[in-house]
PDB file of C-alpha atoms and ligand atoms in Angstrom:
ATOM      1  CA  MET A   1      26.328 -21.058  -1.851  1.00 48.00           C
ATOM      2  CA  LYS A   2      23.533 -18.654  -2.743  1.00 50.00           C
ATOM      3  CA  MET A   3      23.900 -15.430  -0.889  1.00 54.00           C
ATOM      4  CA  ASN A   4      20.519 -13.548  -0.478  1.00 62.00           C
ATOM      5  CA  LYS A   5      20.459  -9.877  -0.767  1.00 85.00           C
ATOM      6  CA  ARG A   6      18.803  -8.275   2.253  1.00 89.00           C
ATOM      7  CA  GLY A   7      15.172  -7.329   1.612  1.00 96.00           C
ATOM      8  CA  LEU A   8      13.578  -3.905   1.751  1.00 98.00           C
ATOM      9  CA  LEU A   9      11.775  -2.894   4.965  1.00 98.00           C
ATOM     10  CA  ILE A  10       8.490  -1.292   3.736  1.00 98.00           C
ATOM     11  CA  VAL A  11       6.117   0.597   5.846  1.00 98.00           C
ATOM     12  CA  ILE A  12       2.642   1.299   4.592  1.00 97.00           C
ATOM     13  CA  SER A  13       0.444   3.736   6.244  1.00 94.00           C
ATOM     14  CA  GLY A  14      -2.707   5.507   5.192  1.00 91.00           C
ATOM     15  CA  PHE A  15      -5.988   6.654   6.418  1.00 83.00           C
ATOM     16  CA  SER A  16      -8.252   4.161   8.083  1.00 77.00           C
ATOM     17  CA  GLY A  17     -10.476   2.913   4.996  1.00 77.00           C
ATOM     18  CA  ALA A  18      -7.750   3.601   2.517  1.00 83.00           C
ATOM     19  CA  GLY A  19      -7.781  -0.084   1.431  1.00 89.00           C
ATOM     20  CA  LYS A  20      -4.320  -1.100   2.963  1.00 92.00           C
ATOM     21  CA  GLY A  21      -5.638  -4.491   4.013  1.00 90.00           C
ATOM     22  CA  THR A  22      -6.804  -5.461   0.657  1.00 92.00           C
ATOM     23  CA  LEU A  23      -3.608  -4.157  -0.814  1.00 96.00           C
ATOM     24  CA  MET A  24      -1.368  -6.275   1.579  1.00 94.00           C
ATOM     25  CA  LYS A  25      -3.354  -9.405   0.791  1.00 93.00           C
ATOM     26  CA  SER A  26      -3.119  -9.009  -2.960  1.00 96.00           C
ATOM     27  CA  LEU A  27       0.582  -8.276  -2.900  1.00 97.00           C
ATOM     28  CA  THR A  28       1.336 -11.343  -0.693  1.00 96.00           C
ATOM     29  CA  GLU A  29      -0.946 -13.622  -2.940  1.00 97.00           C
ATOM     30  CA  GLU A  30       0.295 -12.332  -6.104  1.00 97.00           C
ATOM     31  CA  TYR A  31       4.084 -12.068  -5.695  1.00 97.00           C
ATOM     32  CA  ASP A  32       6.404 -14.237  -3.488  1.00 96.00           C
ATOM     33  CA  ASN A  33       9.038 -11.597  -2.597  1.00 96.00           C
ATOM     34  CA  TYR A  34       6.753 -10.077   0.078  1.00 98.00           C
ATOM     35  CA  ALA A  35       6.519 -11.145   3.738  1.00 97.00           C
ATOM     36  CA  LEU A  36       3.653  -9.595   5.768  1.00 97.00           C
ATOM     37  CA  SER A  37       4.438  -8.745   9.368  1.00 97.00           C
ATOM     38  CA  ILE A  38       1.613  -9.571  11.719  1.00 96.00           C
ATOM     39  CA  SER A  39       1.045  -7.025  14.554  1.00 97.00           C
ATOM     40  CA  ALA A  40       0.080  -7.416  18.092  1.00 97.00           C
ATOM     41  CA  THR A  41      -2.882  -5.407  19.326  1.00 98.00           C
ATOM     42  CA  THR A  42      -5.100  -4.945  22.323  1.00 98.00           C
ATOM     43  CA  ARG A  43      -8.151  -4.165  20.124  1.00 97.00           C
ATOM     44  CA  ALA A  44     -10.914  -6.585  19.959  1.00 96.00           C
ATOM     45  CA  PRO A  45     -11.061  -8.927  16.855  1.00 96.00           C
ATOM     46  CA  ARG A  46     -13.559  -7.733  14.141  1.00 93.00           C
ATOM     47  CA  PRO A  47     -15.963 -10.488  12.868  1.00 92.00           C
ATOM     48  CA  GLY A  48     -14.060 -12.794  10.710  1.00 93.00           C
ATOM     49  CA  GLU A  49     -10.662 -11.897  12.145  1.00 94.00           C
ATOM     50  CA  THR A  50      -8.625 -14.655  13.694  1.00 96.00           C
ATOM     51  CA  ASP A  51      -5.682 -14.640  16.254  1.00 97.00           C
ATOM     52  CA  GLY A  52      -2.416 -15.018  14.532  1.00 95.00           C
ATOM     53  CA  LYS A  53      -3.796 -14.062  11.052  1.00 92.00           C
ATOM     54  CA  GLU A  54      -4.879 -10.387  10.875  1.00 91.00           C
ATOM     55  CA  TYR A  55      -3.278  -9.698  14.418  1.00 95.00           C
ATOM     56  CA  PHE A  56      -2.059 -11.403  17.433  1.00 97.00           C
ATOM     57  CA  PHE A  57      -4.806 -10.384  19.876  1.00 98.00           C
ATOM     58  CA  LYS A  58      -3.422  -9.639  23.330  1.00 98.00           C
ATOM     59  CA  THR A  59      -4.676  -8.406  26.682  1.00 98.00           C
ATOM     60  CA  LYS A  60      -3.185  -5.055  27.964  1.00 97.00           C
ATOM     61  CA  GLU A  61      -1.142  -6.973  30.443  1.00 97.00           C
ATOM     62  CA  GLU A  62       0.283  -9.355  27.610  1.00 98.00           C
ATOM     63  CA  PHE A  63       1.097  -6.408  25.507  1.00 98.00           C
ATOM     64  CA  GLU A  64       2.844  -4.481  28.307  1.00 97.00           C
ATOM     65  CA  ALA A  65       4.976  -7.789  28.966  1.00 98.00           C
ATOM     66  CA  MET A  66       6.025  -7.673  25.355  1.00 97.00           C
ATOM     67  CA  ILE A  67       7.026  -4.048  25.603  1.00 97.00           C
ATOM     68  CA  ALA A  68       8.862  -4.948  28.796  1.00 98.00           C
ATOM     69  CA  ASN A  69      10.703  -7.898  27.197  1.00 98.00           C
ATOM     70  CA  ASN A  70      11.867  -5.612  24.163  1.00 96.00           C
ATOM     71  CA  ASP A  71      10.016  -8.129  21.867  1.00 97.00           C
ATOM     72  CA  LEU A  72       8.624  -5.176  19.668  1.00 98.00           C
ATOM     73  CA  ILE A  73      10.410  -3.003  17.027  1.00 97.00           C
ATOM     74  CA  GLU A  74       7.952  -0.259  17.801  1.00 97.00           C
ATOM     75  CA  TYR A  75       4.412   0.295  19.353  1.00 97.00           C
ATOM     76  CA  ALA A  76       1.880   3.086  19.433  1.00 94.00           C
ATOM     77  CA  GLN A  77      -1.516   3.843  20.779  1.00 92.00           C
ATOM     78  CA  TYR A  78      -4.178   4.326  18.324  1.00 90.00           C
ATOM     79  CA  VAL A  79      -7.772   5.221  19.073  1.00 87.00           C
ATOM     80  CA  ASP A  80      -7.788   3.757  22.624  1.00 89.00           C
ATOM     81  CA  ASN A  81      -5.713   0.673  21.889  1.00 96.00           C
ATOM     82  CA  TYR A  82      -1.969  -0.509  21.693  1.00 97.00           C
ATOM     83  CA  TYR A  83      -0.553  -1.705  18.372  1.00 97.00           C
ATOM     84  CA  GLY A  84       2.953  -2.997  17.960  1.00 98.00           C
ATOM     85  CA  THR A  85       5.347  -4.874  15.516  1.00 98.00           C
ATOM     86  CA  PRO A  86       6.990  -8.125  16.787  1.00 97.00           C
ATOM     87  CA  LYS A  87      10.737  -8.036  16.083  1.00 96.00           C
ATOM     88  CA  GLU A  88      11.774 -11.549  15.446  1.00 95.00           C
ATOM     89  CA  TYR A  89       9.773 -12.276  12.306  1.00 96.00           C
ATOM     90  CA  VAL A  90      10.779  -8.895  10.660  1.00 97.00           C
ATOM     91  CA  LEU A  91      14.541  -9.387  11.190  1.00 96.00           C
ATOM     92  CA  ALA A  92      14.451 -13.043  10.124  1.00 96.00           C
ATOM     93  CA  ASN A  93      12.675 -12.358   6.907  1.00 96.00           C
ATOM     94  CA  LEU A  94      14.837  -9.314   5.959  1.00 97.00           C
ATOM     95  CA  ASN A  95      17.852 -11.549   6.364  1.00 96.00           C
ATOM     96  CA  GLU A  96      16.319 -14.241   4.064  1.00 96.00           C
ATOM     97  CA  GLY A  97      15.972 -11.459   1.394  1.00 97.00           C
ATOM     98  CA  LYS A  98      12.168 -10.946   1.666  1.00 97.00           C
ATOM     99  CA  ASP A  99      10.779  -7.442   1.334  1.00 98.00           C
ATOM    100  CA  VAL A 100       8.872  -7.131   4.720  1.00 98.00           C
ATOM    101  CA  LEU A 101       5.667  -5.254   4.765  1.00 98.00           C
ATOM    102  CA  LEU A 102       4.540  -3.366   7.901  1.00 98.00           C
ATOM    103  CA  GLU A 103       1.084  -1.901   7.901  1.00 95.00           C
ATOM    104  CA  ILE A 104       1.406   0.534  10.617  1.00 94.00           C
ATOM    105  CA  GLU A 105       0.324   4.010  11.808  1.00 90.00           C
ATOM    106  CA  ILE A 106       2.454   7.167  11.586  1.00 91.00           C
ATOM    107  CA  GLN A 107       4.060   7.280  14.931  1.00 92.00           C
ATOM    108  CA  GLY A 108       5.155   3.708  14.552  1.00 95.00           C
ATOM    109  CA  ALA A 109       6.340   4.422  10.857  1.00 96.00           C
ATOM    110  CA  LEU A 110       8.657   7.257  12.200  1.00 95.00           C
ATOM    111  CA  LEU A 111      10.122   5.104  14.956  1.00 96.00           C
ATOM    112  CA  VAL A 112      11.005   2.312  12.459  1.00 97.00           C
ATOM    113  CA  LYS A 113      12.622   4.830   9.992  1.00 96.00           C
ATOM    114  CA  LYS A 114      14.687   6.193  12.937  1.00 95.00           C
ATOM    115  CA  GLN A 115      15.845   2.687  13.846  1.00 94.00           C
ATOM    116  CA  PHE A 116      16.260   1.608  10.143  1.00 95.00           C
ATOM    117  CA  PRO A 117      16.985   4.583   8.123  1.00 96.00           C
ATOM    118  CA  GLU A 118      16.650   2.676   4.736  1.00 95.00           C
ATOM    119  CA  THR A 119      12.977   1.871   5.455  1.00 97.00           C
ATOM    120  CA  VAL A 120      10.667   2.931   2.590  1.00 98.00           C
ATOM    121  CA  LEU A 121       7.735   4.769   3.885  1.00 98.00           C
ATOM    122  CA  ILE A 122       4.611   4.622   1.628  1.00 97.00           C
ATOM    123  CA  PHE A 123       1.321   6.332   2.266  1.00 96.00           C
ATOM    124  CA  ILE A 124      -1.780   4.955   0.726  1.00 95.00           C
ATOM    125  CA  THR A 125      -4.782   7.161   0.108  1.00 92.00           C
ATOM    126  CA  PRO A 126      -8.123   7.097  -1.380  1.00 90.00           C
ATOM    127  CA  PRO A 127      -8.730   9.598  -4.192  1.00 89.00           C
ATOM    128  CA  ASP A 128     -10.767  11.961  -2.106  1.00 87.00           C
ATOM    129  CA  ALA A 129     -12.124  12.439   1.423  1.00 83.00           C
ATOM    130  CA  ASN A 130     -15.838  11.519   0.570  1.00 85.00           C
ATOM    131  CA  GLU A 131     -14.629   8.083  -0.689  1.00 85.00           C
ATOM    132  CA  LEU A 132     -12.749   7.804   2.474  1.00 82.00           C
ATOM    133  CA  LYS A 133     -15.718   8.435   4.682  1.00 80.00           C
ATOM    134  CA  SER A 134     -18.071   6.157   2.649  1.00 84.00           C
ATOM    135  CA  ARG A 135     -15.509   3.291   2.737  1.00 81.00           C
ATOM    136  CA  LEU A 136     -15.412   3.559   6.490  1.00 78.00           C
ATOM    137  CA  ILE A 137     -19.094   3.606   6.789  1.00 81.00           C
ATOM    138  CA  ASN A 138     -19.774   0.799   4.203  1.00 83.00           C
ATOM    139  CA  ARG A 139     -17.132  -1.337   6.048  1.00 78.00           C
ATOM    140  CA  ASN A 140     -19.753  -1.738   8.746  1.00 78.00           C
ATOM    141  CA  THR A 141     -17.310  -2.764  11.317  1.00 80.00           C
ATOM    142  CA  GLU A 142     -17.303   0.205  13.631  1.00 81.00           C
ATOM    143  CA  ASP A 143     -19.947   2.392  15.204  1.00 85.00           C
ATOM    144  CA  MET A 144     -20.364   6.058  14.217  1.00 85.00           C
ATOM    145  CA  ASP A 145     -18.411   7.236  17.347  1.00 87.00           C
ATOM    146  CA  THR A 146     -15.410   5.120  16.235  1.00 85.00           C
ATOM    147  CA  ILE A 147     -15.635   6.157  12.708  1.00 83.00           C
ATOM    148  CA  ASN A 148     -15.654   9.901  13.761  1.00 84.00           C
ATOM    149  CA  LYS A 149     -12.541   9.222  16.087  1.00 85.00           C
ATOM    150  CA  ARG A 150     -10.791   7.451  13.053  1.00 83.00           C
ATOM    151  CA  LEU A 151     -11.754  10.449  10.905  1.00 82.00           C
ATOM    152  CA  ASN A 152     -10.199  12.860  13.502  1.00 83.00           C
ATOM    153  CA  ARG A 153      -7.108  10.756  13.575  1.00 81.00           C
ATOM    154  CA  ALA A 154      -7.057  10.775   9.704  1.00 82.00           C
ATOM    155  CA  SER A 155      -6.768  14.627   9.677  1.00 81.00           C
ATOM    156  CA  GLU A 156      -3.898  14.392  12.313  1.00 81.00           C
ATOM    157  CA  GLU A 157      -2.267  11.847  10.049  1.00 81.00           C
ATOM    158  CA  ALA A 158      -2.625  13.803   6.888  1.00 82.00           C
ATOM    159  CA  LEU A 159      -0.308  16.382   8.633  1.00 82.00           C
ATOM    160  CA  GLY A 160       2.578  13.902   8.857  1.00 89.00           C
ATOM    161  CA  VAL A 161       2.568  12.779   5.235  1.00 93.00           C
ATOM    162  CA  GLU A 162       5.584  14.872   4.416  1.00 93.00           C
ATOM    163  CA  ASN A 163       7.685  12.413   6.358  1.00 94.00           C
ATOM    164  CA  TYR A 164       6.964   9.744   3.960  1.00 96.00           C
ATOM    165  CA  ASP A 165       8.731   8.852   0.746  1.00 97.00           C
ATOM    166  CA  TYR A 166       5.967   7.951  -1.597  1.00 97.00           C
ATOM    167  CA  ILE A 167       2.184   8.236  -2.025  1.00 96.00           C
ATOM    168  CA  ILE A 168       0.087   5.819  -3.895  1.00 96.00           C
ATOM    169  CA  VAL A 169      -3.511   6.568  -4.631  1.00 94.00           C
ATOM    170  CA  ASN A 170      -5.835   3.595  -4.276  1.00 94.00           C
ATOM    171  CA  ASP A 171      -8.792   4.288  -6.656  1.00 92.00           C
ATOM    172  CA  ASP A 172      -8.851   0.863  -8.204  1.00 94.00           C
ATOM    173  CA  ILE A 173      -7.133  -1.815  -6.276  1.00 95.00           C
ATOM    174  CA  ASP A 174      -5.643  -3.753  -9.158  1.00 96.00           C
ATOM    175  CA  THR A 175      -3.939  -0.579 -10.396  1.00 97.00           C
ATOM    176  CA  CYS A 176      -2.857   0.170  -6.846  1.00 97.00           C
ATOM    177  CA  VAL A 177      -1.229  -3.280  -6.484  1.00 98.00           C
ATOM    178  CA  ASP A 178       0.521  -2.999  -9.867  1.00 98.00           C
ATOM    179  CA  GLU A 179       1.831   0.566  -9.007  1.00 98.00           C
ATOM    180  CA  PHE A 180       3.042  -0.594  -5.568  1.00 98.00           C
ATOM    181  CA  HIS A 181       4.910  -3.518  -7.071  1.00 98.00           C
ATOM    182  CA  GLU A 182       6.387  -1.315  -9.873  1.00 97.00           C
ATOM    183  CA  LEU A 183       7.699   1.148  -7.152  1.00 98.00           C
ATOM    184  CA  ILE A 184       9.366  -1.696  -5.304  1.00 98.00           C
ATOM    185  CA  ILE A 185      10.999  -3.051  -8.362  1.00 96.00           C
ATOM    186  CA  ALA A 186      12.304   0.401  -9.088  1.00 97.00           C
ATOM    187  CA  LYS A 187      13.638   0.784  -5.627  1.00 96.00           C
ATOM    188  CA  HIS A 188      15.477  -2.585  -5.918  1.00 95.00           C
ATOM    189  CA  ASP A 189      16.891  -1.400  -9.321  1.00 95.00           C
ATOM    190  CA  ASN A 190      17.863   1.917  -7.920  1.00 94.00           C
ATOM    191  CA  ASN A 191      15.648   3.470 -10.729  1.00 96.00           C
ATOM    192  CA  ILE A 192      15.179   6.920  -9.529  1.00 95.00           C
ATOM    193  CA  GLU A 193      13.189   8.156 -12.533  1.00 96.00           C
ATOM    194  CA  ALA A 194      10.610   5.471 -12.087  1.00 96.00           C
ATOM    195  CA  CYS A 195      10.406   6.068  -8.306  1.00 97.00           C
ATOM    196  CA  ASN A 196       9.719   9.867  -8.873  1.00 96.00           C
ATOM    197  CA  LYS A 197       6.208   9.307 -10.157  1.00 95.00           C
ATOM    198  CA  TYR A 198       5.227   8.341  -6.567  1.00 97.00           C
ATOM    199  CA  CYS A 199       7.401  10.972  -4.727  1.00 96.00           C
ATOM    200  CA  VAL A 200       5.366  12.799  -1.999  1.00 96.00           C
ATOM    201  CA  SER A 201       6.315  16.102  -3.525  1.00 94.00           C
ATOM    202  CA  ASN A 202       4.703  14.984  -6.833  1.00 93.00           C
ATOM    203  CA  ASN A 203       1.459  13.839  -5.263  1.00 93.00           C
ATOM    204  CA  ILE A 204       0.916  16.093  -2.220  1.00 92.00           C
ATOM    205  CA  ASN A 205      -2.103  18.089  -3.837  1.00 92.00           C
ATOM    206  CA  ILE A 206      -4.407  15.086  -3.351  1.00 90.00           C
ATOM    207  CA  ILE A 207      -3.513  14.794   0.386  1.00 90.00           C
ATOM    208  CA  ASN A 208      -4.033  18.681   0.688  1.00 90.00           C
ATOM    209  CA  GLU A 209      -7.517  18.387  -0.661  1.00 89.00           C
ATOM    210  CA  ILE A 210      -8.341  15.485   1.566  1.00 88.00           C
ATOM    211  CA  ARG A 211      -6.948  17.606   4.570  1.00 85.00           C
ATOM    212  CA  GLU A 212      -9.327  20.504   3.783  1.00 86.00           C
ATOM    213  CA  SER A 213     -12.303  18.185   3.492  1.00 84.00           C
ATOM    214  CA  LEU A 214     -11.414  16.304   6.651  1.00 80.00           C
ATOM    215  CA  CYS A 215     -11.444  19.787   8.551  1.00 79.00           C
ATOM    216  CA  ASP A 216     -14.958  20.411   6.988  1.00 77.00           C
ATOM    217  CA  PHE A 217     -16.125  17.029   8.267  1.00 70.00           C
ATOM    218  CA  LYS A 218     -14.925  18.014  11.704  1.00 68.00           C
ATOM    219  CA  LYS A 219     -16.857  21.272  11.576  1.00 69.00           C
ATOM    220  CA  GLY A 220     -19.915  19.238  10.721  1.00 65.00           C
ATOM    221  CA  GLU A 221     -20.213  20.587   7.109  1.00 58.00           C
TER     222      GLU A 221
HETATM  223  P1  LIG B 301      -7.129  -1.342  12.628  1.00 60.42           P
HETATM  224  O1  LIG B 301      -7.767  -1.265  14.024  1.00 60.42           O
HETATM  225  O2  LIG B 301      -7.929  -0.692  11.649  1.00 60.42           O
HETATM  226  O3  LIG B 301      -6.720  -2.778  12.230  1.00 60.42           O
HETATM  227  O4  LIG B 301      -5.794  -0.490  12.817  1.00 60.42           O
HETATM  228  C1  LIG B 301      -5.671   0.751  13.184  1.00 60.42           C
HETATM  229  C2  LIG B 301      -4.341   1.388  12.913  1.00 60.42           C
HETATM  230  O5  LIG B 301      -3.243   0.771  13.559  1.00 60.42           O
HETATM  231  C3  LIG B 301      -3.958   1.405  11.414  1.00 60.42           C
HETATM  232  O6  LIG B 301      -3.625   2.717  11.098  1.00 60.42           O
HETATM  233  C4  LIG B 301      -2.842   0.436  11.301  1.00 60.42           C
HETATM  234  O7  LIG B 301      -2.007   0.712  10.394  1.00 60.42           O
HETATM  235  C5  LIG B 301      -2.225   0.598  12.632  1.00 60.42           C
HETATM  236  N1  LIG B 301      -1.438  -0.522  13.050  1.00 60.42           N
HETATM  237  C6  LIG B 301      -1.647  -1.852  12.859  1.00 60.42           C
HETATM  238  N2  LIG B 301      -0.622  -2.615  13.434  1.00 60.42           N
HETATM  239  C7  LIG B 301       0.211  -1.641  13.895  1.00 60.42           C
HETATM  240  C8  LIG B 301       1.608  -1.829  14.568  1.00 60.42           C
HETATM  241  O8  LIG B 301       2.087  -2.810  14.849  1.00 60.42           O
HETATM  242  N3  LIG B 301       2.263  -0.681  15.062  1.00 60.42           N
HETATM  243  C9  LIG B 301       1.626   0.588  14.817  1.00 60.42           C
HETATM  244  N4  LIG B 301       2.413   1.605  15.103  1.00 60.42           N
HETATM  245  N5  LIG B 301       0.537   0.762  14.216  1.00 60.42           N
HETATM  246  C10 LIG B 301      -0.111  -0.459  13.746  1.00 60.42           C
END
């Protein structure tokens, strides 16, 4: 009988506009070891999003019932809405040996790490703050008020990066996908040297520069 090794639980966070969605899509299309968890949310679908694909779209009442039934591994509020990770899919796929990807914000990431200490926490960042702002604006899915709230939230999230294990820069998406996969292979192989390239301590300067620019945006500079 073939015994599957338990998969890795991988949390991906990053500033809104860092390109996490595209990264997740490419990883699951290119490699078959990944299973992408679909979150529940109370936010309205964006044009092109469908229920059960990007998210399970819920009313506030439905979401609160999921919390009460203990159906979620974690949940958090992010810019006026609830977001949470359904438990069943994650546990089933880990048991099947899949590496499960959770694309969630920082409060949720820390809750997952607390429950499952072996979780790999990865922070995805654009190369600089101007790129971050222009990606959010060019995405054309949010009004300026929401973009500003998301930029404010980004500067809060930047303060929590030290809690993560690794940072990957998304400058070019193909390179980002390759680097992500290289890191996960290195984790499976316990290849500490290969993992070190992405360690937070070796990449924190990029985040520090973004932090400073986000503060300047806040001041309106
Ligand atoms: P968006 O509205 O842009 O799709 O997502 C907003 C934020 O919510 C992102 O930072 C995303 O990572 C986070 N998020 C999405 N799903 C979940 C979830 O299940 N739990 C938590 N804690 N955050 C989530």
